[in-house]
Coordinates of C-alpha atoms in Angstrom, one line a residue:
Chain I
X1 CA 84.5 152.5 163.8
X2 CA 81.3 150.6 162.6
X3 CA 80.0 151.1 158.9
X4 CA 76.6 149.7 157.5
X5 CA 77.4 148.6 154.0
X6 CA 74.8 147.9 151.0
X7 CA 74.6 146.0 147.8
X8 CA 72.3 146.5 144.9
X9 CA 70.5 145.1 141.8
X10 CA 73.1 142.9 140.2
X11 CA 76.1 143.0 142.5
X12 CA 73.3 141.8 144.9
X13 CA 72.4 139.3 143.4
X14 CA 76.2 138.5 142.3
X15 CA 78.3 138.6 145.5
X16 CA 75.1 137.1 147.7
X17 CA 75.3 139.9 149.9
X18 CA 72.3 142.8 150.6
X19 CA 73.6 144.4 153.4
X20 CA 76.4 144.0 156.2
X21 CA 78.6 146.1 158.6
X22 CA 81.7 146.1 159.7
X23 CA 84.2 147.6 162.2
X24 CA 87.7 148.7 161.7
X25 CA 90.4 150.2 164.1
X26 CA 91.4 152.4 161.0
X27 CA 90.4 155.0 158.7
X28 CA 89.0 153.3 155.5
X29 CA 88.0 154.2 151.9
X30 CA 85.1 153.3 150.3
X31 CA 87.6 151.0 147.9
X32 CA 88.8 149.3 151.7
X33 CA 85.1 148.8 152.4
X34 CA 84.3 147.2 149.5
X35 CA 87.6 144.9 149.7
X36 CA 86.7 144.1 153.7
X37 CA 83.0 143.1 152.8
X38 CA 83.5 140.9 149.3
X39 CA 86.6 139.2 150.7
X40 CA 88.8 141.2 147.9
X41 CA 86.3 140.5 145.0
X42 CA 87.4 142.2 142.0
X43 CA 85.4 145.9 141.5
X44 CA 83.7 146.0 138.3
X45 CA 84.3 148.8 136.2
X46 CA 81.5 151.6 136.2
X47 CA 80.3 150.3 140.1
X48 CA 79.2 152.9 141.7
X49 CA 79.3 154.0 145.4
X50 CA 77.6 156.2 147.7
X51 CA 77.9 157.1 151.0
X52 CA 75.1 158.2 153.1
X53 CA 73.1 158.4 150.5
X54 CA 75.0 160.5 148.1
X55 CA 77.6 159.7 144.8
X56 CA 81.1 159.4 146.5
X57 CA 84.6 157.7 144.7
X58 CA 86.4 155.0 145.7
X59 CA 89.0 156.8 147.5
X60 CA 86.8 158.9 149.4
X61 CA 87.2 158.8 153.5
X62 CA 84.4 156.9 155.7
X63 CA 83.3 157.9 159.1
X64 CA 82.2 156.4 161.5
X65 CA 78.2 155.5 161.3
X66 CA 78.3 156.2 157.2
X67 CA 76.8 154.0 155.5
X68 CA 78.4 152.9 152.0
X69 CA 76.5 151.6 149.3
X70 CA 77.6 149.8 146.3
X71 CA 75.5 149.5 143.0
X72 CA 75.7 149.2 139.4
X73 CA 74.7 151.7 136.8
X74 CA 71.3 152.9 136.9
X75 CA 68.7 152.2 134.5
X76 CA 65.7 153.6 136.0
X77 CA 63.7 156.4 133.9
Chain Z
X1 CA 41.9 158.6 146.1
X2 CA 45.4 157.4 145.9
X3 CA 46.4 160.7 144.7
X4 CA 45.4 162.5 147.7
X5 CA 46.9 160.6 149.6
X6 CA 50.4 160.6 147.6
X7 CA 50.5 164.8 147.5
X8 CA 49.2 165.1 151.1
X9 CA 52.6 163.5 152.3
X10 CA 54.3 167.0 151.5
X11 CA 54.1 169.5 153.8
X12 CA 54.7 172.8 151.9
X13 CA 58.0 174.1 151.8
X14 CA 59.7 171.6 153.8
X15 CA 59.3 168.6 151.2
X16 CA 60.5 168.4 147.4
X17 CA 57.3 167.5 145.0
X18 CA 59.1 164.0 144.4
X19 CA 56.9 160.7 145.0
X20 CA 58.2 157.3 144.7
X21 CA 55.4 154.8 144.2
X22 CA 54.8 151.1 144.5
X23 CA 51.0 151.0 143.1
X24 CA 49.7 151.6 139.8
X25 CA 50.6 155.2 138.2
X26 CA 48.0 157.7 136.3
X27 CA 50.3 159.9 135.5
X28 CA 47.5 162.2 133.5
X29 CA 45.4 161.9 136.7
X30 CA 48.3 162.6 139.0
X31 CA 49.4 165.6 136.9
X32 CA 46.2 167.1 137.2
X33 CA 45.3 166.3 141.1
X34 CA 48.2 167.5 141.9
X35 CA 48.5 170.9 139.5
X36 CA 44.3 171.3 141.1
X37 CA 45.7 171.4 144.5
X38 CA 49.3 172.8 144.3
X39 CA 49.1 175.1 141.6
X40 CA 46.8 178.9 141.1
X41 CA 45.0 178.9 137.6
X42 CA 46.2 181.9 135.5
X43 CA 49.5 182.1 137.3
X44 CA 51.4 180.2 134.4
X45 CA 51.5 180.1 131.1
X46 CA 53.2 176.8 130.2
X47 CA 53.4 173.3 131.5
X48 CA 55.7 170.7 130.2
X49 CA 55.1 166.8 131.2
X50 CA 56.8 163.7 130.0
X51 CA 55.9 159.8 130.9
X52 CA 57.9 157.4 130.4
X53 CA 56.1 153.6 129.9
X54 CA 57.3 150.4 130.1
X55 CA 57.5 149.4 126.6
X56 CA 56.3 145.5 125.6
X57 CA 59.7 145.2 123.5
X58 CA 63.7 145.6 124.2
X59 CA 66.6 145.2 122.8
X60 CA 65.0 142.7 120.6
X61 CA 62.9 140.2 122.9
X62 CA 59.4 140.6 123.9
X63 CA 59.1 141.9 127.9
X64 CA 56.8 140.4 129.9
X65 CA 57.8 142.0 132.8
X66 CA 59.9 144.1 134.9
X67 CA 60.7 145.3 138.7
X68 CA 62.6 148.7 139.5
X69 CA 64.7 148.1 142.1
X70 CA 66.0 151.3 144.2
X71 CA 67.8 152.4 147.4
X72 CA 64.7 154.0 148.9
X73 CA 66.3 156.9 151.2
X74 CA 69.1 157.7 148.7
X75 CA 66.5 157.8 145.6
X76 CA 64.2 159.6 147.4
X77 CA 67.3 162.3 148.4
X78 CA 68.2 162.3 144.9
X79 CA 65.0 162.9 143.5
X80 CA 64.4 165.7 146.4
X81 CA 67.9 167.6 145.3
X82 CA 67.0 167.4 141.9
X83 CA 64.0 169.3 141.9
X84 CA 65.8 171.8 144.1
X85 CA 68.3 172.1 141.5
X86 CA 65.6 172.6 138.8
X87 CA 63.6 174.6 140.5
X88 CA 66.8 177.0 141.2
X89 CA 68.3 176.5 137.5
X90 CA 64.8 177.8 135.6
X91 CA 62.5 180.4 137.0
X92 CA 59.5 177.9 137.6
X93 CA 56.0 178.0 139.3
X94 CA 56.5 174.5 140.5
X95 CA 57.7 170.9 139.0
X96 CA 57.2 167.2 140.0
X97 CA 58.7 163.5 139.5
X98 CA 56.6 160.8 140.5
X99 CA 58.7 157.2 139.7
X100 CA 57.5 153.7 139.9
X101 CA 59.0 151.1 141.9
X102 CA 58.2 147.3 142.2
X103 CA 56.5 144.9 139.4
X104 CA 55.6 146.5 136.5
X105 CA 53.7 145.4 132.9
X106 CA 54.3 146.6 129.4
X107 CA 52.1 149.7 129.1
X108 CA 52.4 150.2 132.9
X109 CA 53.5 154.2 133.2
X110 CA 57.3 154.4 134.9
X111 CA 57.6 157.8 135.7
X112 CA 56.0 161.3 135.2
X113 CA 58.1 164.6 135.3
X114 CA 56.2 167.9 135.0
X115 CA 57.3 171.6 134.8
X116 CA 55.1 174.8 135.1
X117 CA 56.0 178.1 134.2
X118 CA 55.5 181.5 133.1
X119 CA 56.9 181.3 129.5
X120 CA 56.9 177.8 127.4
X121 CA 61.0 177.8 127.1
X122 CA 61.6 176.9 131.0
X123 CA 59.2 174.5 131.5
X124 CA 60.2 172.2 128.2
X125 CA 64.2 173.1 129.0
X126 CA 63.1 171.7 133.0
X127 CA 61.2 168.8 132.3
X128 CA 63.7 167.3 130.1
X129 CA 66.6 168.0 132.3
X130 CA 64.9 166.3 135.1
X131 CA 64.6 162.9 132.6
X132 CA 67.6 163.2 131.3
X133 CA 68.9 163.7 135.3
X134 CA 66.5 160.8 136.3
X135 CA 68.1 158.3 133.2
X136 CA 71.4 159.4 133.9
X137 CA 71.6 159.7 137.6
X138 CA 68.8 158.4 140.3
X139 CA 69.4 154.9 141.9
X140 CA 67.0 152.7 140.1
X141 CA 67.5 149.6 138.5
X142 CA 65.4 147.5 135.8
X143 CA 65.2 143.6 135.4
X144 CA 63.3 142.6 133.1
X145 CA 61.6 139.2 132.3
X146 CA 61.7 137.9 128.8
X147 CA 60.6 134.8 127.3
X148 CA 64.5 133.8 127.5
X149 CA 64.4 134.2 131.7
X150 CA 65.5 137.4 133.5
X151 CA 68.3 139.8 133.0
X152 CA 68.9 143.2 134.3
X153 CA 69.2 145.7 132.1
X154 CA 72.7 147.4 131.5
X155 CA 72.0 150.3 130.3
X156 CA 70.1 153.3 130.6
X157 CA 67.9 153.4 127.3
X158 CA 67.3 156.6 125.3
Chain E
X1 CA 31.9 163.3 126.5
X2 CA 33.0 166.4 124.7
X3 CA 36.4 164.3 123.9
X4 CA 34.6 161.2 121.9
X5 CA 32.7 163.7 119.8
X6 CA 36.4 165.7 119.3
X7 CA 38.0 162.6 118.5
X8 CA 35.3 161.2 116.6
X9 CA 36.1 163.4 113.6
X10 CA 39.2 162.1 113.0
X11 CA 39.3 159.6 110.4
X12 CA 42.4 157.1 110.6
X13 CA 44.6 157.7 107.8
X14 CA 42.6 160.4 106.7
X15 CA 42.6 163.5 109.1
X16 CA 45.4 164.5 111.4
X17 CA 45.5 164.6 114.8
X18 CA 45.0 168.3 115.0
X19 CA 41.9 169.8 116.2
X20 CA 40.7 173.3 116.7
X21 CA 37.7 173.6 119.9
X22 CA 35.9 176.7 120.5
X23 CA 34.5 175.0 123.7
X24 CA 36.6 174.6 127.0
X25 CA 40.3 173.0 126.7
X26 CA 40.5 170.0 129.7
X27 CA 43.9 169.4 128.2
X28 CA 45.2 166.4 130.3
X29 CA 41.6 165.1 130.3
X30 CA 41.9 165.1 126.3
X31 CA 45.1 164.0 126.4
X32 CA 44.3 160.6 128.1
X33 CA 41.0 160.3 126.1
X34 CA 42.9 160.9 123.2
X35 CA 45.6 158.1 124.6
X36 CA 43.1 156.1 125.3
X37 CA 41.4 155.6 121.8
X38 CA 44.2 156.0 119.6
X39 CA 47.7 154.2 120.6
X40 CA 48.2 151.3 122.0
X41 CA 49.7 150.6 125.6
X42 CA 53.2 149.1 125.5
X43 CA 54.0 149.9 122.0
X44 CA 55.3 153.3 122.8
X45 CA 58.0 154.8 125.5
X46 CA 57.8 158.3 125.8
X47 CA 55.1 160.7 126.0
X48 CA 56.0 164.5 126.0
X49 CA 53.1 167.0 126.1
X50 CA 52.6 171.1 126.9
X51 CA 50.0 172.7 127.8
X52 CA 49.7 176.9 127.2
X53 CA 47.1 178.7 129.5
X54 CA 46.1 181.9 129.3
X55 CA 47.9 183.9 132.2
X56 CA 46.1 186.5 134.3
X57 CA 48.9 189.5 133.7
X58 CA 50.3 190.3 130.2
X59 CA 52.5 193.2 129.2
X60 CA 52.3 195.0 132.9
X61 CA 48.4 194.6 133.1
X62 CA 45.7 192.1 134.1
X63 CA 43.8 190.4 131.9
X64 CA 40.7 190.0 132.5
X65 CA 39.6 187.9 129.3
X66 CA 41.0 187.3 125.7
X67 CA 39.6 186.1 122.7
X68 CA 41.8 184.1 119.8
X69 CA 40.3 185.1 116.0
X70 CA 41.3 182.6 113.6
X71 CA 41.0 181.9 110.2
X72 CA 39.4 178.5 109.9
X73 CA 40.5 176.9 107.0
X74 CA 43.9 178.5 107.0
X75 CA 44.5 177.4 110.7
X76 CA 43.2 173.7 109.8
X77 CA 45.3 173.1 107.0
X78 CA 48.1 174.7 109.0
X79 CA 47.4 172.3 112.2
X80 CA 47.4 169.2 109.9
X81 CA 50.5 169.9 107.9
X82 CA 52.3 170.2 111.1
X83 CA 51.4 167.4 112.0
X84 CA 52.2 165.9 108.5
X85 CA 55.8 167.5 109.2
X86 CA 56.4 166.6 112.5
X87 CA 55.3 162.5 111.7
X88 CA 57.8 162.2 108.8
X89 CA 60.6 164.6 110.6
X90 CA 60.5 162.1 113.6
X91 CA 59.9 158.8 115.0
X92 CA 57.1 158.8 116.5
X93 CA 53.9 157.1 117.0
X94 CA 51.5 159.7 116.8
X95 CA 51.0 163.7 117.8
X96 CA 48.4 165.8 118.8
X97 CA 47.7 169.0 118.6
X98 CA 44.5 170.8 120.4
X99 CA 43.9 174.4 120.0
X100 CA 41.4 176.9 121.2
X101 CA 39.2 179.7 119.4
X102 CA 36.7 182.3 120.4
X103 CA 36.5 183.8 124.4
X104 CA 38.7 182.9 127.6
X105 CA 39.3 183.8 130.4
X106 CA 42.5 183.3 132.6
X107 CA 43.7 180.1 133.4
X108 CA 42.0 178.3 130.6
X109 CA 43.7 176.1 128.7
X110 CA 44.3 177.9 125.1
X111 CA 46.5 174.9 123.5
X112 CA 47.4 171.1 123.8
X113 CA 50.6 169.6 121.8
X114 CA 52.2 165.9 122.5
X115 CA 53.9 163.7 121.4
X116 CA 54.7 159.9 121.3
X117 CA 57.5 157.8 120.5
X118 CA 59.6 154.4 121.2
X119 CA 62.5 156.8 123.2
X120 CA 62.3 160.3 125.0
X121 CA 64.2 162.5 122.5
X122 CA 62.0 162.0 119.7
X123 CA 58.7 163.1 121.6
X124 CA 60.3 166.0 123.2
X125 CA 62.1 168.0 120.5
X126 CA 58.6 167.0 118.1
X127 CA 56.6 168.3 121.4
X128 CA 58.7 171.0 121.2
X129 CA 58.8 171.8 117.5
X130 CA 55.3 171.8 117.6
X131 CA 54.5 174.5 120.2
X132 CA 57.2 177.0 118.7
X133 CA 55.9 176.2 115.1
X134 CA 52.0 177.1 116.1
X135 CA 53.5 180.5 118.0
X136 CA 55.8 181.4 115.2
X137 CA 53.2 180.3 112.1
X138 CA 49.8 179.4 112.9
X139 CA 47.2 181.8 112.2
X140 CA 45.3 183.0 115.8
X141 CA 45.3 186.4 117.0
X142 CA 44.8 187.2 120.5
X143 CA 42.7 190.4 121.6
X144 CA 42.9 190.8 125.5
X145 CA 40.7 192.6 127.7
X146 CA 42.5 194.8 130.8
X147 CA 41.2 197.7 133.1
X148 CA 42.1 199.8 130.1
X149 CA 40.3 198.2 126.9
X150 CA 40.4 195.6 124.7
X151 CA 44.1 195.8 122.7
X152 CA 45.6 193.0 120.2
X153 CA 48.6 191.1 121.4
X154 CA 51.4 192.0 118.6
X155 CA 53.9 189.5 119.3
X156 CA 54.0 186.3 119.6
X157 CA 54.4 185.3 123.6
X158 CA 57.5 183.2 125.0
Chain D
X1 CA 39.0 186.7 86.9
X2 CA 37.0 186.4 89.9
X3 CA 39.5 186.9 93.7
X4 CA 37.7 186.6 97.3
X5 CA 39.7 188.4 100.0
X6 CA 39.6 188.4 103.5
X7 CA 41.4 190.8 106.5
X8 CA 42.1 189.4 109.9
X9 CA 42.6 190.8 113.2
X10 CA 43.7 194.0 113.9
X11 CA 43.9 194.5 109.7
X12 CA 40.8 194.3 109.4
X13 CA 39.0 196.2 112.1
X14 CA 41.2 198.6 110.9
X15 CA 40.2 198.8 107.4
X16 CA 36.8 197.6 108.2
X17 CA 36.3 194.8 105.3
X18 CA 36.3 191.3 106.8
X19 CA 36.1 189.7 102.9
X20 CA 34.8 191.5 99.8
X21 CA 35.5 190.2 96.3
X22 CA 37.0 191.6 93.0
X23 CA 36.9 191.2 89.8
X24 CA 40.0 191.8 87.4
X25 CA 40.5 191.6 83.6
X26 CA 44.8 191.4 84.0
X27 CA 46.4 189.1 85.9
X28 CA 47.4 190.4 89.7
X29 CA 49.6 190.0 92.6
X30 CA 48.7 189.6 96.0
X31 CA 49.9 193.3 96.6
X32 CA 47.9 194.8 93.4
X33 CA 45.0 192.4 95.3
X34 CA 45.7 194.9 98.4
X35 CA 45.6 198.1 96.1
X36 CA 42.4 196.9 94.6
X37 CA 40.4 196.1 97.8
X38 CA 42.3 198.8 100.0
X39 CA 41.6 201.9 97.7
X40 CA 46.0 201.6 97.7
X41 CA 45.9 201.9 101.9
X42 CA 49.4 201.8 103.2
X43 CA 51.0 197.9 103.6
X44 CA 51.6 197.9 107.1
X45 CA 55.5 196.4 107.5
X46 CA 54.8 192.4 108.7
X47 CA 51.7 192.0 107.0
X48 CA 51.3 188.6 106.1
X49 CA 49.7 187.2 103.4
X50 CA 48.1 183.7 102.3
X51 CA 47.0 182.3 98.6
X52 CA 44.1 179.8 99.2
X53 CA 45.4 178.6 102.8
X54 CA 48.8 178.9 101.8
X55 CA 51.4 181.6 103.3
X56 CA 52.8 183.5 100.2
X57 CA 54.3 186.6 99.1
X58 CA 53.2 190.1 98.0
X59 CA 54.4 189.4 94.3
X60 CA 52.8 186.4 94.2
X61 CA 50.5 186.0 91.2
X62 CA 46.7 185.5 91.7
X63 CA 45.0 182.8 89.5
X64 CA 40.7 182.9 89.1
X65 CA 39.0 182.2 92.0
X66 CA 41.7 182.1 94.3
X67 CA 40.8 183.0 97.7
X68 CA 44.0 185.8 99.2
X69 CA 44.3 186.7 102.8
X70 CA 46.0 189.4 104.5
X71 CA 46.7 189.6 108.0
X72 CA 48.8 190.6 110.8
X73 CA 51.9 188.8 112.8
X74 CA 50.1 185.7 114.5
X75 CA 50.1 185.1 118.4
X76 CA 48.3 182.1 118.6
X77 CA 49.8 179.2 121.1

């Protein structure tokens, strides 16, 4: 399966990476996304993740064609 | 007009009133263009507004500037759902959010919410929960320049 | 402008921002003027402000016109001790309060409250407090007009 | 003593004064004010009343040339 996978504001800015996809034989979580895409960075507490555009956890499933989106907490307002 | 051309991007009942902008916001102007063209005079009794502005002064530096960053589909899905959920939560005539994006100055308007309605206790109850939803919630994210350089904010302020 | 003679009569550190207008309400317009002249961009956050307009069905009937008696110095003095409290109960920068008199007719703006402040809780709950003080306290009286007479309005609206 | 007194609203188209004046050797209370200028009318329940601009009560006393309002609920706003 083939996921899109974006960065935002800080983690940006701090892993280097804005967007990127990746394919994987298996199921994955969001957690296995992250881990496939920033080489195992460590996940800094309060990240937050989406997918397809709306709040998911860690653990949740990905499908095939989801994008996942990792971000840190909003400030906007 | 700017305006017009903002509100005429919804096509009733099949978008949300929620604008994400990159230009300059009025939100006194906007409020009224689009409460003129969306909403009947006499049919409410009560409308509740809030702007927030991008203040020259934070957590103890002066700002000198700042840019919103946001995941444009999923902030504009956000914004869209929460004025469904608003607008199913109270008994409203209408509400709105229009939010900044992009390079800002102090004094620059960030973001207007608006809530009309019959009686003064929904539309004050509506227009805060859709701040306190926007601070808590929508997929924006400041960085602000200071004297000292640039820093993103960490925190949603009050 | 109608506004810069409004505004005009205020006095800084004399008069409070509360005035009474027997001539038509353009509450947003006011509001901005007001904005405009009196506080200074980037020094404040948060702006909350409500609007109440006169509705064209009260009680089961249409209204057809109203007109709001008062008693002048009474509602003065009530206006600017409000806004006395509300300054010294909260944070803020400044308030405003705009109230019609005299003849309407549905849709017209009847009464203009805001408030400003460095964060958004302290100009929405005075925003707030301000409205449900004026409805609970200040002295107006609404009369309305319907297809069956003129009647006085004996409570107090939500 | 010398009291100015004024009727709002639905009080006064009722009782037909808008503001007369009295005159009073003994000291009074907003209430005896009523009985003076309302040949004793009945005190509607929820009357309100005001000393010079101020909201007061019915046994309230009235000093010289104080100005005493009576009027019904408000519904400004």
């Amino acid at each position: 399966m083939s996921i899109e996978v974006k960065f935002f504001a800080s983690l940006r800015e701090t892993l280097g990476i804005e967007s990127t996809s990746i394919t994987s034989s298996a199921g994955l979580t969001v957690r296995e996304v992250w881990d496939s895409t920033t080489d195992s960075a460590a996940y800094p507490v309060n990240t937050l993740c989406a997918i397809n555009m709306d709040y998911a956890h860690q653990d949740d499933a990905v499908k095939d064609g989801d994008e996942v989106a990792f971000f840190p907490p909003v400030t906007g307002g | 007009m700017v305006m017009k051309s903002l509100f005429s991007r919804r096509s009733p009942g099949v978008n949300m009133p929620a604008f994400l902008l990159e230009h300059t916001l009025n939100p006194l102007q906007e409020l009224e263009q689009y409460q003129n063209t969306h909403l009947t005079a006499g049919s409410y009794g009560a409308t509740a507004s809030f702007t927030g502005t991008m203040r020259d002064f934070n957590a103890g530096d002066n700002v000198q500037q700042m840019t919103l960053e946001h995941y444009p589909e999923m902030t504009q899905k956000f914004l869209d759902q929460l004025c469904n959920e608003v607008m199913s939560k109270w008994s409203l005539v209408d509400c709105l959010i229009i939010h900044r994006f992009g390079t800002m100055k102090p004094g620059d308007a960030i973001v207007l919410t608006a809530a009309w309605s019959a009686h003064r206790k929904e539309a004050f109850s509506a227009c805060r929960y859709l701040m306190e939803e926007l601070k808590a919630r929508a997929p924006f994210w400041k960085k602000e320049t200071t004297g000292k350089g640039q820093r993103w904010v960490h925190e949603a302020g009050d």
